[in-house]
Tab-separated table of C-alpha atoms and ligand atoms in Angstrom:
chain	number	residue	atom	x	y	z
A	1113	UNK	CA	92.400	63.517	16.810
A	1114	UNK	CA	91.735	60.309	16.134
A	1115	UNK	CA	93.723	57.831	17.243
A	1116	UNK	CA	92.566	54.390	16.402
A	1117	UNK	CA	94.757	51.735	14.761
A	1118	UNK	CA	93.687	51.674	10.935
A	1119	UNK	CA	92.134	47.545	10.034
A	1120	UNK	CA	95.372	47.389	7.974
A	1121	UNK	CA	97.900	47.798	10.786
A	1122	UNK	CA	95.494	46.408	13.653
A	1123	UNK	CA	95.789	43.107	11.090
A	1124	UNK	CA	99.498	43.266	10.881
A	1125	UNK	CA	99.501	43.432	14.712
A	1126	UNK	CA	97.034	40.656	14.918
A	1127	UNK	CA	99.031	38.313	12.955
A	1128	UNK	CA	102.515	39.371	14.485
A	1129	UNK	CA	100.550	38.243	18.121
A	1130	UNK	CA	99.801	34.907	16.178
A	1131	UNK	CA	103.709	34.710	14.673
A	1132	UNK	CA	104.576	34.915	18.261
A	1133	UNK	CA	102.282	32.643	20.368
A	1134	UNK	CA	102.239	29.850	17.246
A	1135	UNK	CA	105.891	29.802	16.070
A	1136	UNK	CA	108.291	31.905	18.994
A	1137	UNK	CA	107.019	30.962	22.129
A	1138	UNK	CA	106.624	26.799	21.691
A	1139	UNK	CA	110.119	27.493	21.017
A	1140	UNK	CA	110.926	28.974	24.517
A	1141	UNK	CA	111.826	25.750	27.000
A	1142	UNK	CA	113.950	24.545	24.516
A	1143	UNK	CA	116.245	27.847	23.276
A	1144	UNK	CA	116.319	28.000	27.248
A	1145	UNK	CA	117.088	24.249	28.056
A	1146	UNK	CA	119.965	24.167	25.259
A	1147	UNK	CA	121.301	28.183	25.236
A	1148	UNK	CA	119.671	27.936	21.350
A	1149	UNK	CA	117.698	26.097	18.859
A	1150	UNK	CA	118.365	22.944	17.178
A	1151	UNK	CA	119.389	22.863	13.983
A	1152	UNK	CA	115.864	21.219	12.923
A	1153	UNK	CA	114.155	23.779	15.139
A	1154	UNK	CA	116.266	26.810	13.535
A	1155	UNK	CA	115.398	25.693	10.048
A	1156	UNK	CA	111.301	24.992	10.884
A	1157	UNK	CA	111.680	28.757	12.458
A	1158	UNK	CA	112.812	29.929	9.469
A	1159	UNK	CA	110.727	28.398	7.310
A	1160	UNK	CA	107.974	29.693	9.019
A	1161	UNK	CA	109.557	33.716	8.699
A	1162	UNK	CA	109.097	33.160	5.336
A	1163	UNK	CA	105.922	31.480	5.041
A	1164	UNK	CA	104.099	34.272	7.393
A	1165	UNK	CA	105.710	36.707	5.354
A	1166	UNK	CA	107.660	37.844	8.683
A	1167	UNK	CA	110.840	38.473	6.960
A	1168	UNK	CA	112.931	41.702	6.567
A	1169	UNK	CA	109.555	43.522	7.696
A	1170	UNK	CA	111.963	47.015	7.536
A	1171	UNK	CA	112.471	47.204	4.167
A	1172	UNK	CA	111.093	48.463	0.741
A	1173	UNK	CA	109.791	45.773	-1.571
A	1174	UNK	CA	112.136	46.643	-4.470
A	1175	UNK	CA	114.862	45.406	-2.150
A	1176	UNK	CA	112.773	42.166	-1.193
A	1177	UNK	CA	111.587	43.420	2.199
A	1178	UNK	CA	108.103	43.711	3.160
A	1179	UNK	CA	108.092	47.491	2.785
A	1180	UNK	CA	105.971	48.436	5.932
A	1181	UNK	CA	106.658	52.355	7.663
A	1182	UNK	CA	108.093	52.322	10.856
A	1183	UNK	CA	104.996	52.636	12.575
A	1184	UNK	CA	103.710	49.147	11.328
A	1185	UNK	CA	107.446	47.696	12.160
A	1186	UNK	CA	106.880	48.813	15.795
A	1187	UNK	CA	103.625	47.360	15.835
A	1188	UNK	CA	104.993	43.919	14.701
A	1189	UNK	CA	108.231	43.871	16.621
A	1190	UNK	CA	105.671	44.617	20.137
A	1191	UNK	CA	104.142	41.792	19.699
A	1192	UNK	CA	107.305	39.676	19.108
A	1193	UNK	CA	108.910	41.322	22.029
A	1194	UNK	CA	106.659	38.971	24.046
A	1195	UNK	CA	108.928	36.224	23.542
A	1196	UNK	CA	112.056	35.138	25.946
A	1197	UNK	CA	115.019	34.143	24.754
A	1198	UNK	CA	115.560	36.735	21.918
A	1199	UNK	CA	113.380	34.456	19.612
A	1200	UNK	CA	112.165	37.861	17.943
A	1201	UNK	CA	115.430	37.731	16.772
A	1202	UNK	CA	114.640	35.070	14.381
A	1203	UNK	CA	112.553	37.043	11.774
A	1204	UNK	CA	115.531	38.376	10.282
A	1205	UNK	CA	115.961	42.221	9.772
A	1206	UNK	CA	118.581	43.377	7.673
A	1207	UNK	CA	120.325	46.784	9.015
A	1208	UNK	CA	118.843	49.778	7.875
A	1209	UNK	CA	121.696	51.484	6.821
A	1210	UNK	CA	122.138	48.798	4.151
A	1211	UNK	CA	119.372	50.520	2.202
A	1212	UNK	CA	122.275	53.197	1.578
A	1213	UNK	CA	124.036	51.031	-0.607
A	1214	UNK	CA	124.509	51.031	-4.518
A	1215	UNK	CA	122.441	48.503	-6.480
A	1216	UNK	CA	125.199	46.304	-6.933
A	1217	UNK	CA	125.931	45.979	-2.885
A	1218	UNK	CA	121.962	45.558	-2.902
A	1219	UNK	CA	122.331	42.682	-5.157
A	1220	UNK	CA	125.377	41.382	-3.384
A	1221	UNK	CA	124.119	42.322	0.404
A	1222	UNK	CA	120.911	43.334	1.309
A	1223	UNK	CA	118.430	41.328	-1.129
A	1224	UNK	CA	119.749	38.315	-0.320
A	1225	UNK	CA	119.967	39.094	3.331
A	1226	UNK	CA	115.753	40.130	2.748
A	1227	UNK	CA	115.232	36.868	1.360
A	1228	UNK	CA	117.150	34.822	4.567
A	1229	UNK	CA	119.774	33.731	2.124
A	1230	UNK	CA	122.410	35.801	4.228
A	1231	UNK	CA	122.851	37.567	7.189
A	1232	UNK	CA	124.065	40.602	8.672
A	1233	UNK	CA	125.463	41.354	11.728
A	1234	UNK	CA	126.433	45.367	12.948
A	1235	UNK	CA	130.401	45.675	14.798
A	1236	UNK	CA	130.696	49.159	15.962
A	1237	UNK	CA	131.753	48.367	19.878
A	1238	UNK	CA	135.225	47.566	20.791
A	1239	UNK	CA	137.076	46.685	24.113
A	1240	UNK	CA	138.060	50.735	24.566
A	1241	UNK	CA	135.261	51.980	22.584
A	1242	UNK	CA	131.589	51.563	23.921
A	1243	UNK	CA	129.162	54.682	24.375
A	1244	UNK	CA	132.052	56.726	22.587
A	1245	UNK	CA	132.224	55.675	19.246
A	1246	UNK	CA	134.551	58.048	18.156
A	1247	UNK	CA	137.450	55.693	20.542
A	1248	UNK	CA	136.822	53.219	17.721
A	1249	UNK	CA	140.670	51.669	17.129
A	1250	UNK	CA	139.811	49.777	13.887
A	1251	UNK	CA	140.960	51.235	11.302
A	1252	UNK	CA	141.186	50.961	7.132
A	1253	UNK	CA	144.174	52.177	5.461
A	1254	UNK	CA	144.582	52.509	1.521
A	1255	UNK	CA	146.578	49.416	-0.068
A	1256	UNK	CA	147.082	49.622	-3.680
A	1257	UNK	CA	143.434	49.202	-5.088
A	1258	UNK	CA	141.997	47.665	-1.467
A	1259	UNK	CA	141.157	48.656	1.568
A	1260	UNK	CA	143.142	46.820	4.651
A	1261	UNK	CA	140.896	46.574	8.115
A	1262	UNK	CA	142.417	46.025	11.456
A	1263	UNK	CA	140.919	45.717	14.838
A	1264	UNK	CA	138.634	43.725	16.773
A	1265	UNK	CA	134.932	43.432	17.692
A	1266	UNK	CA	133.211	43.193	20.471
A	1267	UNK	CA	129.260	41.603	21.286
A	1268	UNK	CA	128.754	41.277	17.936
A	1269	UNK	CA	124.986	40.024	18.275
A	1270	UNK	CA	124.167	37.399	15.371
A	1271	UNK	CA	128.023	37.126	14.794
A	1272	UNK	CA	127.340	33.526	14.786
A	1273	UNK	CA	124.916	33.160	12.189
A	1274	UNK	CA	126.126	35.957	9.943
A	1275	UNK	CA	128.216	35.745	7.037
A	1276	UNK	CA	128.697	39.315	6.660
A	1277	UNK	CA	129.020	42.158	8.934
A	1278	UNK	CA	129.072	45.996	8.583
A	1279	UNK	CA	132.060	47.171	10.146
A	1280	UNK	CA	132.607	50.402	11.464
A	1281	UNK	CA	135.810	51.864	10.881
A	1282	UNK	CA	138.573	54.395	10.901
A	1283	UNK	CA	139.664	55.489	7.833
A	1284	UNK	CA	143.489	56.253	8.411
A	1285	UNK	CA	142.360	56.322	11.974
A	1286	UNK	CA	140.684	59.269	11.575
A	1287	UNK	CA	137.112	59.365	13.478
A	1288	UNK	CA	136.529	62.273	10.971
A	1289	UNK	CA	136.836	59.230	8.200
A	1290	UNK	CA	134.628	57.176	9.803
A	1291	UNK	CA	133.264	54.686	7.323
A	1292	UNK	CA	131.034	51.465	7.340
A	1293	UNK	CA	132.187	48.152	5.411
A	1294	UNK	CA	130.948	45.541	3.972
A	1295	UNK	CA	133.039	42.557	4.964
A	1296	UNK	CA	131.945	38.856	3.753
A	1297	UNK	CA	132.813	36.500	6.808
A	1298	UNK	CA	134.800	34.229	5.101
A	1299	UNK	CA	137.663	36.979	3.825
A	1300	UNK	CA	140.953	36.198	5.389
A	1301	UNK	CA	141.630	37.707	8.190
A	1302	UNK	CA	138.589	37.776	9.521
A	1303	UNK	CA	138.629	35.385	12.955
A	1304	UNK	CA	136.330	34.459	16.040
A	1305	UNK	CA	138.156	35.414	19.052
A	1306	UNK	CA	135.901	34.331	21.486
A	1307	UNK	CA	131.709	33.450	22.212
A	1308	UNK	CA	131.415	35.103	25.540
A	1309	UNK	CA	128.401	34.089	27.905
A	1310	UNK	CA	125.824	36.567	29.041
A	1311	UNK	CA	123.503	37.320	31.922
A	1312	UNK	CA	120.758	36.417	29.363
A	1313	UNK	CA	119.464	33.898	27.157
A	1314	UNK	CA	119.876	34.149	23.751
A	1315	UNK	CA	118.521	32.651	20.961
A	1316	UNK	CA	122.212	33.908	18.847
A	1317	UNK	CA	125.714	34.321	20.139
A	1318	UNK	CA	127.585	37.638	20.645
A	1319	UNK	CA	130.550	36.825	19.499
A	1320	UNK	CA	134.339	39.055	19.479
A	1321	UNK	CA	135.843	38.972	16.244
A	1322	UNK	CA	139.252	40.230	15.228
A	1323	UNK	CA	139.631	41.622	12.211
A	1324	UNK	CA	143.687	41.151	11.064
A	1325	UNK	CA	144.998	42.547	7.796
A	1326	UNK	CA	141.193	41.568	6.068
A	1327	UNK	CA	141.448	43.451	2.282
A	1328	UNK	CA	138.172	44.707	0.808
A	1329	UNK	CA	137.516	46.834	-2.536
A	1330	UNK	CA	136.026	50.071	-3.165
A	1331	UNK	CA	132.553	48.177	-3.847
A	1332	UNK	CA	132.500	47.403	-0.324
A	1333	UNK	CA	132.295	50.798	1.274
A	1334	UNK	CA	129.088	51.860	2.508
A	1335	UNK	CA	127.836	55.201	1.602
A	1336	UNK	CA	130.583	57.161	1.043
A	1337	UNK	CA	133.999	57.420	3.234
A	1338	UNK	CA	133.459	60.006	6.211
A	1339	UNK	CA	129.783	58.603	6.175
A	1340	UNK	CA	130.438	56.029	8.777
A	1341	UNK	CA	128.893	57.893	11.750
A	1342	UNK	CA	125.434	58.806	10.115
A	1343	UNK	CA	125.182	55.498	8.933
A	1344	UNK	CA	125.660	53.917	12.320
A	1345	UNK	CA	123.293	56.756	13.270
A	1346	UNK	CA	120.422	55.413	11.287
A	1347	UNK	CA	121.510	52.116	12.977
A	1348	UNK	CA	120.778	53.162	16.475
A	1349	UNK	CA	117.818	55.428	15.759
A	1350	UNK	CA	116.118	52.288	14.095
A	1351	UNK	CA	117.216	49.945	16.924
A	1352	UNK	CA	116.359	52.214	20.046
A	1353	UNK	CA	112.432	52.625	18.227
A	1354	UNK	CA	112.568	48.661	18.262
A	1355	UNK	CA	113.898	48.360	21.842
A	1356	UNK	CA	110.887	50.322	22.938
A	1357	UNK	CA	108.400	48.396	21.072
A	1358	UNK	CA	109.884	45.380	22.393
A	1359	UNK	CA	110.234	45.926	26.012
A	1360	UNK	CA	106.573	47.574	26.025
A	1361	UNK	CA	105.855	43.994	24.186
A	1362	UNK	CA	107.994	41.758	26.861
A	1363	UNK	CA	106.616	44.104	29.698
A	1364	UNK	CA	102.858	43.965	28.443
A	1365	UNK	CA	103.599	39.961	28.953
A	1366	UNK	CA	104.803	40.117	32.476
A	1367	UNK	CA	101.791	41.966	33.284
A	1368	UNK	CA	99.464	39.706	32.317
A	1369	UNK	CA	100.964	36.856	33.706
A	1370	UNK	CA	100.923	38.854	37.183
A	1371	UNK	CA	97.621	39.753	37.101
A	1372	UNK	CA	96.614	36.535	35.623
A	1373	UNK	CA	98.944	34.584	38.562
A	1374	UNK	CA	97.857	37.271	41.578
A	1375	UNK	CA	93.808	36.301	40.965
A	1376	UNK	CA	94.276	32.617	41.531
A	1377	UNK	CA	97.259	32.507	43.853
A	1378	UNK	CA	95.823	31.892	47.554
A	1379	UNK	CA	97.590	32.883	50.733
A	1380	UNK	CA	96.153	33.499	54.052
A	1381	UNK	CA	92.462	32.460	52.609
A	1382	UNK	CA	92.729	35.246	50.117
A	1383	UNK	CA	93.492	35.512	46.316
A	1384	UNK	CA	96.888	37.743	46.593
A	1385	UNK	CA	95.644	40.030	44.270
A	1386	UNK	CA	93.188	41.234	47.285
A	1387	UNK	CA	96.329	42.518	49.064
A	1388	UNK	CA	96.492	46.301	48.494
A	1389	UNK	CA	100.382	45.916	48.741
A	1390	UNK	CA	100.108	42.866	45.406
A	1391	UNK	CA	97.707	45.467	43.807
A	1392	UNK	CA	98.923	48.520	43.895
A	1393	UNK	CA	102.343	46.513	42.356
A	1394	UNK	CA	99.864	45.699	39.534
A	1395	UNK	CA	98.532	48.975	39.256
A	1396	UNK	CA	102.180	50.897	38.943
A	1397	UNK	CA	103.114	48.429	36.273
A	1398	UNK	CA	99.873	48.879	34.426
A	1399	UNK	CA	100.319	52.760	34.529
A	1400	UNK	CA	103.379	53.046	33.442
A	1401	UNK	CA	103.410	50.608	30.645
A	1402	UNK	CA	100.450	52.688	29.468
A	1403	UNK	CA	102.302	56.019	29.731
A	1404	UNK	CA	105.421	54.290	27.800
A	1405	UNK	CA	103.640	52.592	25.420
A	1406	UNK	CA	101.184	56.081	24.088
A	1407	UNK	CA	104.858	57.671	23.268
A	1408	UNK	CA	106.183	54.942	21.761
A	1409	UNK	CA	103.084	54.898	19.307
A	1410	UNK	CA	102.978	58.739	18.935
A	1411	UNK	CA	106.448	59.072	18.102
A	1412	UNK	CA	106.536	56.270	15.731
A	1413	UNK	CA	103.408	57.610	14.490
A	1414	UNK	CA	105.054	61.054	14.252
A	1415	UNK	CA	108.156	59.212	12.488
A	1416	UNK	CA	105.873	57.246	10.017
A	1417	UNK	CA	103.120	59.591	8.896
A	1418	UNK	CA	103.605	62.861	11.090
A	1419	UNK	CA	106.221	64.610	8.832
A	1420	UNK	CA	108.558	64.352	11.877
A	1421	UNK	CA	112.210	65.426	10.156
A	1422	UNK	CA	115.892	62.581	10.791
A	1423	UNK	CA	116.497	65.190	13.476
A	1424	UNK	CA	113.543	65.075	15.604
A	1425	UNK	CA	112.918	61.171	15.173
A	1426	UNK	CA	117.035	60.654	16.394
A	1427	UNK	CA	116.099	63.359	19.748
A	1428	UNK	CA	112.292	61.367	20.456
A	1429	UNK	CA	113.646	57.826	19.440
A	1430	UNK	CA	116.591	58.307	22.302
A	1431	UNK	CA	113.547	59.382	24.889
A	1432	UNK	CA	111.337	56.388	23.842
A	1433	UNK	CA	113.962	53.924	24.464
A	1434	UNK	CA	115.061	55.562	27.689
A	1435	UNK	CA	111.698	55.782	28.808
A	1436	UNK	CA	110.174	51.888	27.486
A	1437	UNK	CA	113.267	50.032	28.644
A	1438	UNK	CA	113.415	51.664	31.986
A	1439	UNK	CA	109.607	51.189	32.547
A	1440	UNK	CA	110.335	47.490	31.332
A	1441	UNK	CA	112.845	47.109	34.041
A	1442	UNK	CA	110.858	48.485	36.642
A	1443	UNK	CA	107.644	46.050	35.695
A	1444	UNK	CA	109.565	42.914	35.326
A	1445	UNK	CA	111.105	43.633	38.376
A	1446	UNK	CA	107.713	43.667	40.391
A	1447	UNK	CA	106.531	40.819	38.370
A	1448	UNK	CA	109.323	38.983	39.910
A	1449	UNK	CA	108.250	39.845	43.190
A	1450	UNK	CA	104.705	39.220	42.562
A	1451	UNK	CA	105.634	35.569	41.534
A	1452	UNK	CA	107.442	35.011	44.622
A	1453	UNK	CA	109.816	31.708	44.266
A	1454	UNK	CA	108.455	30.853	41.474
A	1455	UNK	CA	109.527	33.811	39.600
A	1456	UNK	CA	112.919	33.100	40.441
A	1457	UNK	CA	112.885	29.555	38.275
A	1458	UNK	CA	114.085	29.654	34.472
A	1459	UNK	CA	110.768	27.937	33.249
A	1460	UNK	CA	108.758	30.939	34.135
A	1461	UNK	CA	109.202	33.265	31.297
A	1462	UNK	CA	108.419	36.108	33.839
A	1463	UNK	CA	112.302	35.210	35.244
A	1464	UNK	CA	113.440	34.967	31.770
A	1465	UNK	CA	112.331	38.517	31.069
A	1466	UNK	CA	113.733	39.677	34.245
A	1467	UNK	CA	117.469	38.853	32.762
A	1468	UNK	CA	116.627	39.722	29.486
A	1469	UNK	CA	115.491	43.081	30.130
A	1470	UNK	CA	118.367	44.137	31.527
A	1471	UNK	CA	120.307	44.766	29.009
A	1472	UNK	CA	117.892	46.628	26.970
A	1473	UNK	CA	119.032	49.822	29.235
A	1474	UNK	CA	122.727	49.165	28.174
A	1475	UNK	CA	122.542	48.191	24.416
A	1476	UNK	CA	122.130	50.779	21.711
A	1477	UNK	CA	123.318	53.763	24.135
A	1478	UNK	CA	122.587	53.341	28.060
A	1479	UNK	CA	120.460	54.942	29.629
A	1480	UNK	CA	122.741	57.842	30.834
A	1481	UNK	CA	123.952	58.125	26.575
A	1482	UNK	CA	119.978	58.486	25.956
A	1483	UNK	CA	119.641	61.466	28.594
A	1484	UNK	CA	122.602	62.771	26.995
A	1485	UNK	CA	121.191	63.058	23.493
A	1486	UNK	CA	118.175	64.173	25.129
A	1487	UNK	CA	120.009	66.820	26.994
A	1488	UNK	CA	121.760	68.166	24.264
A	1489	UNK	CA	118.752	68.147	22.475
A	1490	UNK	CA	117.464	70.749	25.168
A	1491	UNK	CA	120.097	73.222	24.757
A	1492	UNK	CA	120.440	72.940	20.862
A	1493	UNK	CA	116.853	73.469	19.816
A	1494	UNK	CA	114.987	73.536	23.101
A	1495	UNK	CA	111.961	70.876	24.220
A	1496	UNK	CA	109.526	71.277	21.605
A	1497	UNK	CA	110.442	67.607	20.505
A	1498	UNK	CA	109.465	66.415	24.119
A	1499	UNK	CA	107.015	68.694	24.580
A	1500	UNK	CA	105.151	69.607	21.233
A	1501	UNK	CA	102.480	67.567	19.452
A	1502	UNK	CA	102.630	66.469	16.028
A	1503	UNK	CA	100.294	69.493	14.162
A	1504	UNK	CA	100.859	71.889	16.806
A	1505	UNK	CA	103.284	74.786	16.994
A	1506	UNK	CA	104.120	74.415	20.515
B	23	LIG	C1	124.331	41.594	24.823
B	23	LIG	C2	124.954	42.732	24.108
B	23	LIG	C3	124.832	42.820	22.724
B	23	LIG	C4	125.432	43.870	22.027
B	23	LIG	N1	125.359	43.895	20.651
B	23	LIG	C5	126.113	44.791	19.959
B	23	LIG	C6	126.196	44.742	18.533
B	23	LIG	O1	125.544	43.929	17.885
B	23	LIG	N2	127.037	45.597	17.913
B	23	LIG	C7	127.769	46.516	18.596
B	23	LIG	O2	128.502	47.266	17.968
B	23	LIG	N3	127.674	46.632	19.949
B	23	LIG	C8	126.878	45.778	20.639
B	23	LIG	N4	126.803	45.849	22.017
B	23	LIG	C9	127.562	46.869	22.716
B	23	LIG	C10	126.703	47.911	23.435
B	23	LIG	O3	126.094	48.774	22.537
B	23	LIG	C11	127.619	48.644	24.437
B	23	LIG	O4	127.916	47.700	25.479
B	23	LIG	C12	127.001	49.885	25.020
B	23	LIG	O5	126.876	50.896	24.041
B	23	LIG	C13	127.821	50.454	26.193
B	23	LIG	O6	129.183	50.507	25.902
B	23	LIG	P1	130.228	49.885	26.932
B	23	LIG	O7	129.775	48.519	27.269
B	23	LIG	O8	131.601	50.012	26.378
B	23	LIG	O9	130.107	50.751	28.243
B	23	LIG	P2	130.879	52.169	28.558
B	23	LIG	O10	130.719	53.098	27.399
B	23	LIG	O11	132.247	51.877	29.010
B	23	LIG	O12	130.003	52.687	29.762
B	23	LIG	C14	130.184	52.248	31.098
B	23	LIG	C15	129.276	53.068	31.985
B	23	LIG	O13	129.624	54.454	31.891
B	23	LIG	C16	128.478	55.208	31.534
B	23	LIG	N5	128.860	56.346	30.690
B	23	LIG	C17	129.676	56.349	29.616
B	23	LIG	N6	129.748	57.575	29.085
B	23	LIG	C18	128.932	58.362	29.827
B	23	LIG	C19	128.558	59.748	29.774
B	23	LIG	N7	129.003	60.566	28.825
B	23	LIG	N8	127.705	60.217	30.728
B	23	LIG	C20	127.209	59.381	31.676
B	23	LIG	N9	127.536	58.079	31.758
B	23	LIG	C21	128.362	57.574	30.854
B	23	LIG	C22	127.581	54.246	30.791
B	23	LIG	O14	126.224	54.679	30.776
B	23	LIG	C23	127.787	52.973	31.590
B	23	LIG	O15	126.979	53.015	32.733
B	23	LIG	C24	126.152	44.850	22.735
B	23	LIG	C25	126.261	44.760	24.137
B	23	LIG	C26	125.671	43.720	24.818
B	23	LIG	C27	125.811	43.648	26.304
């Protein structure tokens, strides 16, 4: 078994590492300072996606993405995961599901969204429907030729710089029907209820957005009607295998700076690190974040180049983000307390992790939705996709 990174994706990690210390984190103070980037700073940012070539890294190159396997995405968005503030938000990457689409919602949607010339952003949550999607209370009924969507959005992440979003529906307000459109910003009837703050900082907005009477044709139905939930599916299989590589990424920071900040921080004539109850902090964090981070890349590895069927990716990618975000949690934490009052203050990015890893355990399915796709799982097929090996029969 060999499992060394091949040059080719040890080089894309490499250069992801240098995206993020060169462009993201000079960017830090200031997305902090100002809840966001300057418009000058925004556009330099983006410039610099596409000169690195760090744009729509999820897609094929036909489409105008960079047409790396999910293995080598994980690898990337790990080492962009180091930065606070969301800033691996900026390299733009279009949802998945968009992939689905006809060539002439390609053209209209997703190329131009590879190339930064538009946007996406994904509303699926509502004010009664969170972890059960199936409450979803926007619906599309049939109006002559159109379709006519009504309800509201909530934490619509990006909402602010999109200009389009998939929406996931009810057709007829059936969650049988449900179906995923493509709906262009600017249509009337689309309106921003509110920007809400958050515990974090982020680098976009997560805004509501109500959707009144907004008409859309045939052409902008994703997939086909009824398809809805397996689209959104792909969505959140995609997005918990990116949660993990990130909060491995953010929680690989935190431990360096606490080792890094335990050697030369002096208290009662000693470096702290010296004290077994400082160490053996350090020593939890650095076990776990190794355990965490091997199943993150086996299962991406499993996902990319193992063979591993949509099934048993959706059953290991809900373990891998249970498992990386809680880990995450539980390392910031003690980075925190291995800062002391100075991990309390905004300008250490160790406090900035510690809000913005929180909600990397509610996002995408909590924690208890992950254990319940991993417990039903159990009883549908038993635990060979926890407890197998790629090439083995057991
Ligand atoms: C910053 C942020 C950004 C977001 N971005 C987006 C986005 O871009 N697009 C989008 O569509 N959504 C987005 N969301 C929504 C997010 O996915 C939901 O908040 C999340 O899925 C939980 O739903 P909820 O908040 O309604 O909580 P609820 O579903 O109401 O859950 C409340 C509590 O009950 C628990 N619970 C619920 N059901 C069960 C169960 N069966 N067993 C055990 N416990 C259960 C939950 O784990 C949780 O602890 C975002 C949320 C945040 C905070």
């Amino acid at each position: 078994m060999d499992m060394r990174l091949t040059a080719e994706d040890a080089a894309l990690a490499a250069e992801a590492r240098a995206f993020c210390d060169e462009v993201l984190v000079p960017l830090e103070d200031e997305c902090e300072e100002h809840d966001g980037l300057t418009p000058e700073s925004a556009a330099a940012a983006k410039q610099a996606v596409l000169d690195r070539g760090c744009n729509a890294i999820n897609h094929a190159v036909e489409d105008g993405g960079r047409g790396y396997d999910v293995f080598q995405v994980m690898l990337i968005e790990e080492q962009w995961g180091r930065a606070t503030g969301a800033l691996w938000d900026i390299p733009w990457r279009p949802s998945i599901p968009l992939a689905a689409g006809t060539e002439a919602q390609k053209d209209r949607y997703l190329r131009p969204a590879c190339a930064g010339d538009r946007r996406d952003a994904y509303a699926i949550t509502e004010e009664g429907a969170g972890s059960d999607v199936s409450m979803v209370a926007t619906t599309a009924r049939r109006d002559g030729d159109a379709w006519v969507i009504d309800g509201e959005k909530w934490h619509v992440t990006s909402g602010d710089v999109a200009d389009f979003f998939l929406v996931h529906a009810h057709v007829d307000g059936d969650p049988a029907k449900a179906t995923v459109f493509l709906v262009d910003k600017d249509t009337p009837g689309v309106r921003l209820v509110r920007t809400p703050k958050y515990m974090h900082t982020f680098v976009f907005e997560h805004p509501i957005f109500a959707f009144d009477g907004v008409r859309v044709g045939d052409d902008q139905v994703l997939g086909e009607v009824g398809q809805g939930f397996e689209l959104t599916k792909d969505w959140f299989v995609e997005e918990r295998i990116m949660i993990g590589a990130r909060t491995v990424g953010a929680a690989t920071r935190a431990l360096e700076l606490s080792t890094a900040f335990a050697a030369d921080r002096r208290q009662f004539g000693s470096a702290i690190i010296d004290f077994q109850g400082v160490a053996f902090m350090l020593a939890d964090m650095a076990a776990e974040l190794m355990a965490a981070k091997s199943m993150l890349y086996r299962v991406c590895w499993d996902a990319a180049r193992g063979g591993a069927d949509r099934k048993r990716i959706h059953a290991e990618a809900s373990a891998v983000k249970l498992v990386c975000s809680e880990t995450a949690g539980r390392v910031i934490d003690k980075a925190v307390q291995i800062f002391g009052g100075r991990g309390y203050m905004r300008d250490q990015p160790v406090e900035r992790l510690y809000r913005e890893l929180r909600v990397d355990r509610i996002w995408e399915g909590t924690s208890e939705i992950q254990r319940v796709v991993i417990a039903n799982e159990l009883a549908k097929r038993g635990p060979e996709a926890y407890t197998g090996w790629p090439g083995s029969d057991g």
